[in-house]
Amino acid sequence: MSASVDRFDERARREADRVGRNVVHRGELLRHPVYTRVLHWSVAIAFILSLLSGFAIYSPWLFHWLTPLFGGGARTRLLHPWFGLVFEIFFFFQFLNWFVPMSWTGADTRWLKRIKRYTTNEDKLEPEEVGFFNGGQKVYFWAIVLSAVLFLITGLLMWFDHVVWRWLVAVSYVVHDLAALLMLAGFIIHIYEGTAAMPGTFGAMMNGTVTERWAWTHHPAWFRAVTGRDPRESYEREKRRRAKRERAIQRWEREQDADEDL
Amino acid sequence: MSNPNTFQIQEISAHPGPVPGQGTQRAEEICKYIDVTTCIGCKACEVACVEWNDHPFRETTFDDTYQTMPSTEWNYWNLIKFVEDQRDGNLMWLMRKDQCMHCEDPGCLRACPADGAIIKYENGIVDFQQDNCIGCGYCISGCPFDIPKFNEKTKKVYKCTLCSDRVGQGLEPACIKACPTGCLHFGTKSDMVQIAGLRAKQLREVSGFANAGVYDPSSIGGTHVIYTLHDINTPERYGLPKNPIIPPSYTYWKWTAKPIGLLMAGLGLLAVFFHRVSVGPRLPQPEEPPLVTEHSDPVEAKLKEQP
């Protein structure tokens, strides 16, 4: 199965790259090709639509102001399962696209153990074994897989509630909500980490590229894999280069100031 | 759906806060009493219901019984259920008028997430307000009697109103008015319970139905539609649940877990915001400008150069 999935994924990637473009500037690395980017944002749009319409069903007394977006309460309810279905379909392809790099390794277990150091920014550089995705990203990915499965099963039960047992539907409402809360928690952290928490990350999904500095800081093992260079050594060299440059600028500024004083 | 101003409202679905004006007026609890032992299955009540509520006549479905259709529909709120019951080697025809039971503790109202889509009046009538209905269908699985029905065209849910529009004008429900045998009664709950009890006693003592009794299930606080049954121990034979239960997830989940979930999501948003404010971002290393400079302040640098 894996081989045919790989073949399909490879072909989709090639076709997408033919239509779209990856512009990689000097000092940058290609992180997400066109196919991955398009999939990610398709999933994201479908999820946000599902989330907004879902909020209006979760607690209408609190979120009824969202329903006009979809044409009223009844139509919101009507559209929600379709948004969800679109999400499921796109996420299925994203799953095929990513389940290999998202597979769990010992490095991810060690990453999770030091998550406190990560959240408090104690280390400027990630451990050298952190690859294309870190443990946190993998936890989020597999949480979505779990939620997506729960969404699909309970969603279908609720969609066709007249053909299934009443208690099953009642349980489905709760499980569906729990899956949504799990996704929502991950979603909040995901958006934060992808934007404000780590500058340079948003571009990875928009343009497909990241800077080399970003790569050796956050995903050193991936940096090593794509460039063949040592991430720590590259970092040290860059640091020396920058310090040298800074000293040169200051020397030049001092000379300028001295000229003015004369 | 009736004019909500007709009766004092007791409960509103998914409504945060108290019900305005609750308990300010005296309201008698009303009740419909159905004596299934004297029902002849003539379906006059079905016709009266369709006529009063201006519903179109539906095509009937033949399923080898005298039943009009398999179940009530969004525009067919009143249905005689025919059951051919074998008892002690004899055939017995059970005919039960099926409609909304107007529960004291309504499962539909418990399940409903939409503010004001289902209201319960102090007189016991449970009424749907389609203007506020979002068509989620939670009430359908919340109902132990399978009464609320979804309309595919309007995408909303409908059911018997206990003729709240008639009752508001001091009239009895249309089905009661049409009943030719007098097996349907309408009045206050206490009166109906008393009459039903007397009839059950009569059935036990005179007619030889030793287990005759009144169906007014206490598991949902009683109903505002009650029956006398030949055999109270087996209401399932009439298609009635013995112990109707509202899935507990509706009550606990809706008012406890759901708000907690939202609260946690809100706290999560605050948490990431304050993480950014306090801990700050993880920047690509080395940072720009460099973290350590020999003379970061040009003025200070100049001062240092002065002898």
JSON list of N, CA, C and O in Angstrom, two decimals, chain B residues 115-138:
[
{"chain": "B", "resi": 115, "resn": "ASP", "atom": "N", "xyz": [-31.34, 28.78, 21.50]},
{"chain": "B", "resi": 115, "resn": "ASP", "atom": "CA", "xyz": [-32.06, 29.60, 22.47]},
{"chain": "B", "resi": 115, "resn": "ASP", "atom": "C", "xyz": [-33.48, 29.89, 21.96]},
{"chain": "B", "resi": 115, "resn": "ASP", "atom": "O", "xyz": [-33.67, 30.49, 20.91]},
{"chain": "B", "resi": 116, "resn": "GLY", "atom": "N", "xyz": [-34.47, 29.43, 22.72]},
{"chain": "B", "resi": 116, "resn": "GLY", "atom": "CA", "xyz": [-35.85, 29.77, 22.41]},
{"chain": "B", "resi": 116, "resn": "GLY", "atom": "C", "xyz": [-36.52, 28.94, 21.33]},
{"chain": "B", "resi": 116, "resn": "GLY", "atom": "O", "xyz": [-37.60, 29.28, 20.90]},
{"chain": "B", "resi": 117, "resn": "ALA", "atom": "N", "xyz": [-35.86, 27.86, 20.88]},
{"chain": "B", "resi": 117, "resn": "ALA", "atom": "CA", "xyz": [-36.48, 27.05, 19.83]},
{"chain": "B", "resi": 117, "resn": "ALA", "atom": "C", "xyz": [-37.55, 26.13, 20.42]},
{"chain": "B", "resi": 117, "resn": "ALA", "atom": "O", "xyz": [-38.48, 25.74, 19.72]},
{"chain": "B", "resi": 118, "resn": "ILE", "atom": "N", "xyz": [-37.41, 25.76, 21.68]},
{"chain": "B", "resi": 118, "resn": "ILE", "atom": "CA", "xyz": [-38.43, 24.95, 22.35]},
{"chain": "B", "resi": 118, "resn": "ILE", "atom": "C", "xyz": [-38.77, 25.64, 23.66]},
{"chain": "B", "resi": 118, "resn": "ILE", "atom": "O", "xyz": [-37.87, 26.02, 24.42]},
{"chain": "B", "resi": 119, "resn": "ILE", "atom": "N", "xyz": [-40.07, 25.83, 23.89]},
{"chain": "B", "resi": 119, "resn": "ILE", "atom": "CA", "xyz": [-40.45, 26.43, 25.16]},
{"chain": "B", "resi": 119, "resn": "ILE", "atom": "C", "xyz": [-41.49, 25.55, 25.84]},
{"chain": "B", "resi": 119, "resn": "ILE", "atom": "O", "xyz": [-42.23, 24.83, 25.19]},
{"chain": "B", "resi": 120, "resn": "LYS", "atom": "N", "xyz": [-41.47, 25.62, 27.16]},
{"chain": "B", "resi": 120, "resn": "LYS", "atom": "CA", "xyz": [-42.46, 24.88, 27.94]},
{"chain": "B", "resi": 120, "resn": "LYS", "atom": "C", "xyz": [-43.23, 25.91, 28.74]},
{"chain": "B", "resi": 120, "resn": "LYS", "atom": "O", "xyz": [-42.66, 26.75, 29.42]},
{"chain": "B", "resi": 121, "resn": "TYR", "atom": "N", "xyz": [-44.56, 25.84, 28.59]},
{"chain": "B", "resi": 121, "resn": "TYR", "atom": "CA", "xyz": [-45.40, 26.77, 29.32]},
{"chain": "B", "resi": 121, "resn": "TYR", "atom": "C", "xyz": [-45.68, 26.23, 30.72]},
{"chain": "B", "resi": 121, "resn": "TYR", "atom": "O", "xyz": [-45.54, 25.04, 30.98]},
{"chain": "B", "resi": 122, "resn": "GLU", "atom": "N", "xyz": [-46.11, 27.11, 31.58]},
{"chain": "B", "resi": 122, "resn": "GLU", "atom": "CA", "xyz": [-46.38, 26.67, 32.96]},
{"chain": "B", "resi": 122, "resn": "GLU", "atom": "C", "xyz": [-47.55, 25.71, 33.02]},
{"chain": "B", "resi": 122, "resn": "GLU", "atom": "O", "xyz": [-47.67, 24.93, 33.95]},
{"chain": "B", "resi": 123, "resn": "ASN", "atom": "N", "xyz": [-48.41, 25.71, 31.99]},
{"chain": "B", "resi": 123, "resn": "ASN", "atom": "CA", "xyz": [-49.52, 24.76, 31.98]},
{"chain": "B", "resi": 123, "resn": "ASN", "atom": "C", "xyz": [-49.09, 23.38, 31.49]},
{"chain": "B", "resi": 123, "resn": "ASN", "atom": "O", "xyz": [-49.89, 22.47, 31.41]},
{"chain": "B", "resi": 124, "resn": "GLY", "atom": "N", "xyz": [-47.79, 23.25, 31.12]},
{"chain": "B", "resi": 124, "resn": "GLY", "atom": "CA", "xyz": [-47.27, 21.94, 30.76]},
{"chain": "B", "resi": 124, "resn": "GLY", "atom": "C", "xyz": [-47.11, 21.70, 29.28]},
{"chain": "B", "resi": 124, "resn": "GLY", "atom": "O", "xyz": [-46.50, 20.71, 28.87]},
{"chain": "B", "resi": 125, "resn": "ILE", "atom": "N", "xyz": [-47.63, 22.59, 28.44]},
{"chain": "B", "resi": 125, "resn": "ILE", "atom": "CA", "xyz": [-47.50, 22.39, 26.98]},
{"chain": "B", "resi": 125, "resn": "ILE", "atom": "C", "xyz": [-46.05, 22.66, 26.57]},
{"chain": "B", "resi": 125, "resn": "ILE", "atom": "O", "xyz": [-45.45, 23.65, 26.99]},
{"chain": "B", "resi": 126, "resn": "VAL", "atom": "N", "xyz": [-45.50, 21.75, 25.77]},
{"chain": "B", "resi": 126, "resn": "VAL", "atom": "CA", "xyz": [-44.16, 21.92, 25.22]},
{"chain": "B", "resi": 126, "resn": "VAL", "atom": "C", "xyz": [-44.34, 22.28, 23.75]},
{"chain": "B", "resi": 126, "resn": "VAL", "atom": "O", "xyz": [-44.97, 21.55, 22.99]},
{"chain": "B", "resi": 127, "resn": "ASP", "atom": "N", "xyz": [-43.82, 23.46, 23.37]},
{"chain": "B", "resi": 127, "resn": "ASP", "atom": "CA", "xyz": [-44.10, 23.96, 22.03]},
{"chain": "B", "resi": 127, "resn": "ASP", "atom": "C", "xyz": [-42.81, 24.34, 21.31]},
{"chain": "B", "resi": 127, "resn": "ASP", "atom": "O", "xyz": [-41.89, 24.88, 21.91]},
{"chain": "B", "resi": 128, "resn": "PHE", "atom": "N", "xyz": [-42.75, 24.03, 20.02]},
{"chain": "B", "resi": 128, "resn": "PHE", "atom": "CA", "xyz": [-41.58, 24.38, 19.21]},
{"chain": "B", "resi": 128, "resn": "PHE", "atom": "C", "xyz": [-41.79, 25.75, 18.59]},
{"chain": "B", "resi": 128, "resn": "PHE", "atom": "O", "xyz": [-42.88, 26.05, 18.10]},
{"chain": "B", "resi": 129, "resn": "GLN", "atom": "N", "xyz": [-40.76, 26.57, 18.60]},
{"chain": "B", "resi": 129, "resn": "GLN", "atom": "CA", "xyz": [-40.79, 27.88, 17.96]},
{"chain": "B", "resi": 129, "resn": "GLN", "atom": "C", "xyz": [-39.87, 27.79, 16.75]},
{"chain": "B", "resi": 129, "resn": "GLN", "atom": "O", "xyz": [-38.65, 27.98, 16.87]},
{"chain": "B", "resi": 130, "resn": "GLN", "atom": "N", "xyz": [-40.44, 27.50, 15.58]},
{"chain": "B", "resi": 130, "resn": "GLN", "atom": "CA", "xyz": [-39.62, 27.23, 14.40]},
{"chain": "B", "resi": 130, "resn": "GLN", "atom": "C", "xyz": [-38.75, 28.42, 13.99]},
{"chain": "B", "resi": 130, "resn": "GLN", "atom": "O", "xyz": [-37.72, 28.24, 13.34]},
{"chain": "B", "resi": 131, "resn": "ASP", "atom": "N", "xyz": [-39.16, 29.64, 14.39]},
{"chain": "B", "resi": 131, "resn": "ASP", "atom": "CA", "xyz": [-38.34, 30.80, 14.04]},
{"chain": "B", "resi": 131, "resn": "ASP", "atom": "C", "xyz": [-36.93, 30.69, 14.62]},
{"chain": "B", "resi": 131, "resn": "ASP", "atom": "O", "xyz": [-35.96, 31.17, 14.04]},
{"chain": "B", "resi": 132, "resn": "ASN", "atom": "N", "xyz": [-36.82, 30.06, 15.78]},
{"chain": "B", "resi": 132, "resn": "ASN", "atom": "CA", "xyz": [-35.52, 29.95, 16.44]},
{"chain": "B", "resi": 132, "resn": "ASN", "atom": "C", "xyz": [-34.85, 28.60, 16.20]},
{"chain": "B", "resi": 132, "resn": "ASN", "atom": "O", "xyz": [-33.73, 28.39, 16.65]},
{"chain": "B", "resi": 133, "resn": "CYS", "atom": "N", "xyz": [-35.55, 27.70, 15.52]},
{"chain": "B", "resi": 133, "resn": "CYS", "atom": "CA", "xyz": [-35.02, 26.34, 15.31]},
{"chain": "B", "resi": 133, "resn": "CYS", "atom": "C", "xyz": [-33.89, 26.39, 14.28]},
{"chain": "B", "resi": 133, "resn": "CYS", "atom": "O", "xyz": [-34.00, 27.07, 13.26]},
{"chain": "B", "resi": 134, "resn": "ILE", "atom": "N", "xyz": [-32.78, 25.70, 14.58]},
{"chain": "B", "resi": 134, "resn": "ILE", "atom": "CA", "xyz": [-31.68, 25.64, 13.62]},
{"chain": "B", "resi": 134, "resn": "ILE", "atom": "C", "xyz": [-31.66, 24.31, 12.88]},
{"chain": "B", "resi": 134, "resn": "ILE", "atom": "O", "xyz": [-30.77, 24.06, 12.07]},
{"chain": "B", "resi": 135, "resn": "GLY", "atom": "N", "xyz": [-32.60, 23.44, 13.19]},
{"chain": "B", "resi": 135, "resn": "GLY", "atom": "CA", "xyz": [-32.69, 22.18, 12.46]},
{"chain": "B", "resi": 135, "resn": "GLY", "atom": "C", "xyz": [-31.59, 21.19, 12.74]},
{"chain": "B", "resi": 135, "resn": "GLY", "atom": "O", "xyz": [-31.28, 20.36, 11.90]},
{"chain": "B", "resi": 136, "resn": "CYS", "atom": "N", "xyz": [-30.99, 21.27, 13.92]},
{"chain": "B", "resi": 136, "resn": "CYS", "atom": "CA", "xyz": [-29.88, 20.37, 14.22]},
{"chain": "B", "resi": 136, "resn": "CYS", "atom": "C", "xyz": [-30.36, 18.95, 14.49]},
{"chain": "B", "resi": 136, "resn": "CYS", "atom": "O", "xyz": [-29.60, 18.00, 14.35]},
{"chain": "B", "resi": 137, "resn": "GLY", "atom": "N", "xyz": [-31.60, 18.81, 14.91]},
{"chain": "B", "resi": 137, "resn": "GLY", "atom": "CA", "xyz": [-32.14, 17.47, 15.13]},
{"chain": "B", "resi": 137, "resn": "GLY", "atom": "C", "xyz": [-31.80, 16.87, 16.48]},
{"chain": "B", "resi": 137, "resn": "GLY", "atom": "O", "xyz": [-32.08, 15.70, 16.72]},
{"chain": "B", "resi": 138, "resn": "TYR", "atom": "N", "xyz": [-31.21, 17.66, 17.38]},
{"chain": "B", "resi": 138, "resn": "TYR", "atom": "CA", "xyz": [-30.88, 17.12, 18.70]},
{"chain": "B", "resi": 138, "resn": "TYR", "atom": "C", "xyz": [-32.15, 16.67, 19.43]},
{"chain": "B", "resi": 138, "resn": "TYR", "atom": "O", "xyz": [-32.15, 15.67, 20.13]}
]
